[in-house]
Coordinates of C-alpha atoms and ligand atoms in Angstrom, one line a residue:
M1 CA 0.0 0.0 0.0
R2 CA 1.2 3.5 -0.7
P3 CA 2.6 5.6 2.1
L4 CA 0.3 8.0 4.0
T5 CA 0.3 11.8 4.1
V6 CA -1.8 12.9 7.1
L7 CA -3.1 16.5 6.9
G8 CA -4.7 17.9 10.1
V9 CA -2.8 15.3 12.1
T10 CA -3.3 16.8 15.6
G11 CA -7.1 16.7 15.4
S12 CA -9.3 13.8 16.3
I13 CA -9.4 12.2 12.9
G14 CA -5.7 12.8 12.3
R15 CA -4.7 11.1 15.6
Q16 CA -7.0 8.1 14.8
T17 CA -5.4 7.9 11.3
L18 CA -2.0 7.5 12.9
E19 CA -3.4 4.7 15.1
V20 CA -4.9 3.0 11.9
A21 CA -1.5 3.4 10.1
A22 CA 0.3 1.8 13.0
H23 CA -2.2 -1.0 13.1
L24 CA -1.9 -1.6 9.3
G25 CA 1.9 -1.3 9.5
L26 CA 1.8 1.6 6.9
E27 CA 4.5 4.1 6.4
V28 CA 3.6 7.7 7.4
A29 CA 5.5 9.7 4.9
A30 CA 4.3 13.1 6.0
I31 CA 2.2 14.9 8.6
A32 CA 0.8 18.4 8.7
A33 CA -1.0 20.7 11.1
S34 CA -1.8 24.3 11.2
R35 CA 0.1 25.3 14.4
P36 CA 3.5 24.4 15.8
S37 CA 2.2 22.6 18.9
P38 CA 4.0 20.4 21.3
D39 CA 1.7 17.6 20.1
L40 CA 2.8 18.0 16.6
L41 CA 6.5 17.9 17.7
S42 CA 6.0 14.7 19.6
M43 CA 4.2 13.1 16.6
A44 CA 7.1 14.3 14.4
R45 CA 9.6 12.6 16.8
A46 CA 7.5 9.4 16.8
H47 CA 7.7 9.3 12.9
P48 CA 11.4 10.2 12.3
G49 CA 11.2 9.5 8.6
A50 CA 8.2 11.8 8.0
T51 CA 8.2 15.3 6.4
V52 CA 6.5 17.8 8.7
V53 CA 4.5 20.8 7.5
V54 CA 3.3 23.6 9.8
A55 CA 0.8 25.3 7.5
G56 CA -0.3 28.3 9.6
T57 CA 3.1 30.0 10.1
E58 CA 6.1 30.9 7.9
S59 CA 8.7 29.9 10.5
D60 CA 9.2 28.5 14.0
A61 CA 12.6 28.4 15.7
T62 CA 11.8 25.4 18.0
F63 CA 10.6 23.3 15.1
S64 CA 13.5 24.2 12.8
S65 CA 16.1 23.4 15.5
A66 CA 14.4 20.1 16.5
L67 CA 13.5 18.8 13.0
G68 CA 16.1 20.5 10.7
D69 CA 15.3 20.3 7.0
R70 CA 12.4 17.8 7.3
V71 CA 10.1 20.7 8.5
R72 CA 8.5 23.1 6.1
F73 CA 6.2 26.1 6.7
G74 CA 3.2 27.8 5.1
T75 CA 0.1 27.0 3.1
G76 CA 2.2 26.6 -0.1
A77 CA 4.2 23.8 1.6
L78 CA 0.9 22.2 2.6
E79 CA -0.3 22.2 -1.0
A80 CA 3.1 20.9 -2.3
L81 CA 2.9 18.1 0.3
A82 CA -0.6 17.0 -0.9
A83 CA 0.7 17.0 -4.4
E84 CA 3.6 14.6 -3.8
P85 CA 2.7 11.6 -6.0
D86 CA 2.0 8.0 -5.1
R87 CA 0.5 8.8 -1.8
I88 CA -2.7 8.2 0.1
V89 CA -3.6 11.6 1.4
V90 CA -5.8 11.7 4.4
N91 CA -7.2 15.2 4.6
A92 CA -8.5 15.9 8.1
V93 CA -7.8 19.7 8.0
V94 CA -10.6 21.6 9.8
G95 CA -12.2 24.4 7.8
S96 CA -11.8 25.9 4.3
A97 CA -8.0 25.7 4.5
G98 CA -8.6 22.0 3.6
L99 CA -9.8 22.8 0.1
A100 CA -6.5 23.7 -1.6
P101 CA -4.7 20.5 -0.5
S102 CA -7.7 18.4 -1.6
V103 CA -7.5 19.8 -5.1
A104 CA -3.7 19.4 -5.1
A105 CA -3.9 15.8 -4.0
L106 CA -6.5 14.9 -6.7
R107 CA -4.7 16.8 -9.5
A108 CA -1.5 14.8 -8.6
G109 CA -3.5 11.5 -9.1
N110 CA -3.4 10.6 -5.4
R111 CA -6.0 8.8 -3.4
L112 CA -7.7 11.4 -1.2
A113 CA -9.3 10.0 1.9
L114 CA -11.5 13.0 2.7
A115 CA -12.5 14.1 6.1
N116 CA -12.5 17.8 5.4
K117 CA -16.1 18.9 4.9
E118 CA -15.4 22.2 3.2
S119 CA -13.6 20.5 0.3
L120 CA -16.9 19.2 -1.2
V121 CA -19.4 21.5 0.5
S122 CA -17.7 24.7 -0.5
G123 CA -15.5 23.6 -3.4
G124 CA -17.6 20.9 -4.9
P125 CA -17.3 21.9 -8.6
V126 CA -13.5 22.6 -8.2
V127 CA -12.8 19.3 -6.5
Q128 CA -14.8 17.4 -9.1
Q129 CA -12.8 19.0 -11.8
A130 CA -9.5 18.2 -10.1
L131 CA -10.7 14.5 -9.7
A132 CA -11.5 14.4 -13.4
D133 CA -8.2 16.1 -14.5
G134 CA -5.8 14.2 -12.2
G135 CA -7.3 10.7 -12.3
G136 CA -7.0 10.3 -8.5
E137 CA -9.5 8.7 -6.2
L138 CA -11.8 10.4 -3.8
I139 CA -12.9 8.2 -0.9
P140 CA -15.0 9.6 2.0
V141 CA -14.0 9.1 5.6
D142 CA -17.2 10.5 7.2
S143 CA -19.2 7.5 8.6
E144 CA -22.3 8.1 6.6
H145 CA -20.6 8.5 3.2
S146 CA -18.3 5.6 4.0
A147 CA -21.5 3.6 4.6
L148 CA -23.0 4.6 1.3
W149 CA -19.7 3.9 -0.4
Q150 CA -19.7 0.4 1.0
C151 CA -23.3 -0.2 0.2
L152 CA -22.7 0.9 -3.4
L153 CA -19.7 -1.3 -4.1
G154 CA -20.5 -3.4 -7.1
E155 CA -23.8 -1.6 -7.8
P156 CA -24.4 0.6 -10.8
V157 CA -25.5 4.1 -9.8
D158 CA -28.6 3.9 -12.0
A159 CA -29.8 1.0 -9.8
V160 CA -30.1 3.5 -6.9
H161 CA -33.6 4.5 -5.9
R162 CA -32.7 6.5 -2.8
L163 CA -29.7 7.3 -0.7
I164 CA -30.9 7.4 2.9
L165 CA -28.5 9.3 5.3
T166 CA -29.0 8.6 8.9
A167 CA -28.8 11.4 11.5
S168 CA -28.5 11.1 15.2
G169 CA -30.9 14.1 15.5
G170 CA -28.5 15.7 17.9
P171 CA -29.2 16.8 21.5
F172 CA -32.5 18.7 20.6
R173 CA -34.3 15.8 18.8
G174 CA -38.0 16.0 19.6
R175 CA -38.0 19.6 20.7
S176 CA -40.5 22.1 19.2
T177 CA -39.6 25.3 17.4
E178 CA -40.8 27.1 20.6
E179 CA -38.6 25.1 22.9
L180 CA -35.6 25.6 20.7
Q181 CA -35.8 29.4 21.3
H182 CA -34.4 28.9 24.8
V183 CA -31.7 26.3 24.5
T184 CA -28.2 27.1 25.7
V185 CA -24.7 26.7 24.3
E186 CA -23.9 24.1 27.0
Q187 CA -27.0 22.0 26.1
A188 CA -26.1 22.2 22.4
L189 CA -22.5 21.0 23.0
D190 CA -23.8 17.9 24.8
H191 CA -24.0 15.4 21.9
P192 CA -25.7 12.1 22.8
T193 CA -23.7 9.6 20.7
W194 CA -20.6 11.1 19.0
S195 CA -17.9 13.0 20.7
M196 CA -16.7 15.8 18.3
G197 CA -15.4 19.3 18.2
P198 CA -17.6 22.3 19.1
R199 CA -18.5 23.4 15.5
I200 CA -19.6 20.0 14.3
T201 CA -21.5 19.4 17.5
I202 CA -23.5 22.6 17.0
D203 CA -23.9 21.7 13.3
S204 CA -25.3 18.3 14.4
A205 CA -27.8 20.1 16.8
T206 CA -29.1 22.3 14.0
L207 CA -29.0 19.5 11.3
V208 CA -26.7 21.8 9.3
N209 CA -24.1 18.9 9.4
K210 CA -26.7 16.6 7.8
A211 CA -27.4 19.2 5.2
F212 CA -23.6 19.3 4.4
E213 CA -23.7 15.5 4.1
V214 CA -26.6 15.6 1.7
I215 CA -24.6 18.0 -0.5
E216 CA -21.5 15.8 -0.2
A217 CA -23.5 12.7 -1.1
H218 CA -24.8 14.4 -4.2
L219 CA -21.3 15.3 -5.3
L220 CA -19.7 11.9 -4.4
F221 CA -22.3 9.6 -5.9
G222 CA -23.9 11.7 -8.6
V223 CA -27.4 11.0 -7.2
S224 CA -29.9 13.8 -7.6
Y225 CA -31.2 15.7 -4.5
D226 CA -34.7 14.3 -5.0
K227 CA -33.2 10.8 -4.4
I228 CA -31.3 11.7 -1.2
E229 CA -33.2 11.5 2.1
V230 CA -32.5 12.0 5.7
V231 CA -33.9 9.7 8.5
V232 CA -33.3 10.4 12.2
H233 CA -31.8 7.3 13.9
P234 CA -30.8 8.3 17.5
Q235 CA -28.7 5.2 18.2
S236 CA -26.2 6.0 15.3
V237 CA -25.7 2.3 14.6
V238 CA -26.9 2.2 11.0
H239 CA -24.5 4.6 9.4
S240 CA -26.6 5.0 6.2
V241 CA -28.7 3.0 3.8
V242 CA -29.0 2.6 0.0
E243 CA -32.4 1.7 -1.5
F244 CA -32.3 0.1 -5.0
V245 CA -34.8 0.2 -7.8
D246 CA -35.9 -3.3 -6.9
G247 CA -37.0 -2.2 -3.5
S248 CA -34.1 -3.8 -1.7
Q249 CA -32.2 -1.8 1.0
K250 CA -28.6 -2.2 2.0
A251 CA -27.4 -0.7 5.2
Q252 CA -23.9 -0.5 6.8
L253 CA -23.9 -0.9 10.6
G254 CA -21.3 -0.6 13.3
D255 CA -20.3 1.1 16.6
P256 CA -19.4 4.8 16.4
D257 CA -15.7 4.3 16.0
M258 CA -14.1 6.5 13.3
R259 CA -11.1 4.2 13.0
K260 CA -13.2 1.9 10.9
P261 CA -14.2 4.3 8.1
I262 CA -10.7 5.8 8.2
Q263 CA -9.2 2.3 7.7
F264 CA -11.6 1.5 4.9
A265 CA -10.8 4.7 3.1
I266 CA -7.2 3.7 3.1
T267 CA -7.6 0.0 2.2
A268 CA -10.7 0.1 0.0
P269 CA -12.0 -1.9 -1.7
E270 CA -9.9 -4.4 0.3
R271 CA -10.7 -5.1 3.9
R272 CA -8.1 -5.7 6.6
P273 CA -8.6 -7.2 10.0
I274 CA -9.2 -4.9 12.9
G275 CA -8.4 -5.8 16.6
E276 CA -11.8 -6.5 18.0
P277 CA -14.2 -6.8 15.1
A278 CA -17.2 -8.3 17.1
Y279 CA -20.2 -6.0 17.3
E280 CA -23.1 -7.5 19.1
L281 CA -26.5 -6.9 17.6
A282 CA -28.4 -8.8 20.3
G283 CA -29.9 -6.4 22.7
L284 CA -29.9 -3.4 20.4
T285 CA -33.1 -1.5 19.7
L286 CA -32.9 0.6 16.5
T287 CA -35.4 3.3 15.8
F288 CA -36.0 5.6 12.8
E289 CA -38.1 8.7 12.5
T290 CA -38.7 11.5 10.0
P291 CA -36.7 14.7 10.7
D292 CA -38.8 17.7 12.0
R293 CA -38.2 20.1 9.1
D294 CA -40.1 23.0 10.9
A295 CA -38.0 22.8 14.1
F296 CA -34.8 22.3 12.1
P297 CA -35.2 24.5 9.0
A298 CA -31.4 24.5 8.3
L299 CA -31.9 21.0 6.7
D300 CA -34.1 22.4 3.9
L301 CA -31.9 25.5 3.5
G302 CA -29.0 23.1 2.8
Y303 CA -31.0 21.2 0.2
A304 CA -31.9 24.5 -1.4
A305 CA -28.3 25.6 -1.5
G306 CA -27.3 22.3 -2.9
R307 CA -29.9 22.4 -5.7
A308 CA -28.9 26.0 -6.5
G309 CA -25.3 24.7 -6.9
G310 CA -22.3 26.8 -7.9
S311 CA -21.4 29.2 -5.0
A312 CA -24.5 28.6 -2.9
P313 CA -23.2 25.7 -0.8
A314 CA -20.0 27.7 -0.1
V315 CA -22.2 30.6 1.1
F316 CA -24.2 28.2 3.2
N317 CA -21.0 26.8 4.8
A318 CA -19.4 30.2 5.4
A319 CA -22.5 31.7 6.9
D320 CA -22.8 28.7 9.2
E321 CA -19.3 29.1 10.4
V322 CA -20.0 32.7 11.3
A323 CA -23.4 31.9 12.9
V324 CA -22.0 29.0 15.0
E325 CA -19.1 31.1 16.3
A326 CA -21.6 33.9 17.2
F327 CA -23.8 31.4 19.0
L328 CA -20.8 29.9 20.9
K329 CA -19.9 33.4 22.0
K330 CA -23.5 33.9 23.1
R331 CA -24.0 36.8 20.7
I332 CA -27.0 35.1 19.0
R333 CA -29.6 32.5 20.0
F334 CA -29.7 28.9 18.7
A335 CA -32.8 29.7 16.6
D336 CA -31.0 32.6 15.0
I337 CA -28.5 30.3 13.3
P338 CA -30.9 29.2 10.4
R339 CA -32.0 32.9 10.1
V340 CA -28.5 34.0 9.5
L341 CA -28.0 31.2 6.9
E342 CA -31.2 32.0 5.1
Q343 CA -30.6 35.8 4.9
T344 CA -27.0 35.3 3.8
L345 CA -28.1 32.8 1.0
E346 CA -30.7 35.3 -0.1
S347 CA -28.2 38.2 -0.2
I348 CA -25.5 36.7 -2.4
E349 CA -26.2 35.9 -6.1
V350 CA -25.3 32.3 -7.1
R351 CA -22.3 32.1 -9.4
A352 CA -20.1 29.4 -11.0
L353 CA -16.9 28.3 -9.2
E354 CA -13.9 27.5 -11.3
S355 CA -10.9 27.7 -9.0
V356 CA -9.9 27.5 -5.4
E357 CA -9.5 31.3 -5.5
D358 CA -13.2 31.6 -6.6
V359 CA -14.2 29.5 -3.6
Y360 CA -12.1 31.6 -1.1
E361 CA -13.5 34.8 -2.6
V362 CA -17.1 33.8 -2.2
D363 CA -16.3 32.4 1.3
G364 CA -14.9 35.8 2.4
E365 CA -17.9 37.6 0.9
A366 CA -20.4 35.3 2.7
R367 CA -18.5 35.7 6.0
D368 CA -18.8 39.5 5.7
V369 CA -22.5 39.3 4.9
A370 CA -23.2 36.8 7.7
G371 CA -21.1 38.9 10.1
G372 CA -23.4 41.8 9.3
M373 CA -26.5 39.7 9.9
V374 CA -25.1 38.6 13.3
A375 CA -24.4 42.2 14.2
A376 CA -27.9 43.2 13.3
T377 CA -29.4 40.2 15.2
S378 CA -27.3 40.7 18.3
G379 CA -28.1 44.4 18.3
Ligands
MG401 MG1 -21.2 12.3 9.7

């Protein structure tokens, strides 16, 4: 198997990727993070053959003296690293900074194991073009898309009747629109099944995260939005389902352990043994329900942005990042988040995206507009 490049190595997915690499006995050829942290330095020492990139700074004396010429700095170095050929690039960068390395990896013909949401949500058309031009492979790491990918192995896409993405429903499942007016930051951060960073936890509470996943599924599998559905499944055991034209449904199940989809993105379509594969079904109760689209309007806003295409999903994402940050700082209420998204989407005309620069430009514009909406809302 090709050596690994792990981008965003100090985050949760990055760390688990190193565990998977150790388990598989894979060479880690390069690691990258945004900041020169003590964590990154100890990872660099644990992988003495790996190139190290610190993307968010142009120099660091400690890193340079500790690592010599195997450390490089800056976003240009991050892109160059992703473009080194014959690699499996795991992109677990958080935020829109993940787009440029995704495009670089695909243009170089690498396998991209993608855990960075913004690459497809914001830069979908650009990433698809890079995939077509470079002849690389794009394999999702996210549990739902990994599930769909696995269910679709050996199946022609025209045999698909529906993709059914499962959603945990987040901490506010079952609450009414009225009840959601008064929920707190602390309540929103208390996710029932998955332990994740603050932004994705809030995105899970608003169903924005599921809207992102709908957009990603459309781009990954070429299935129209009319054929992508969301079902709330609080136990998060069924990671997603594909329904075929003959009425048969295939689901992928497992415990909420991200090492499994990470490993599959690296080894696919092969499967490699994992330490303790047993997952007991006996005793499980699995339930499924329709999402409450009135209480969680962000889901339909995401579908609308996806259908509008071009720059609209990038606007949706950027506005959400601004709105979530404002909510976490208690400047706006939970119920204001979808309002900021809707108003920002309405304010910016949809245009085509042809380059990474186009995406960053619309991202900046949407942040400004959303920032204005937040200021107006928080008075
Ligand atoms: Mg997910």
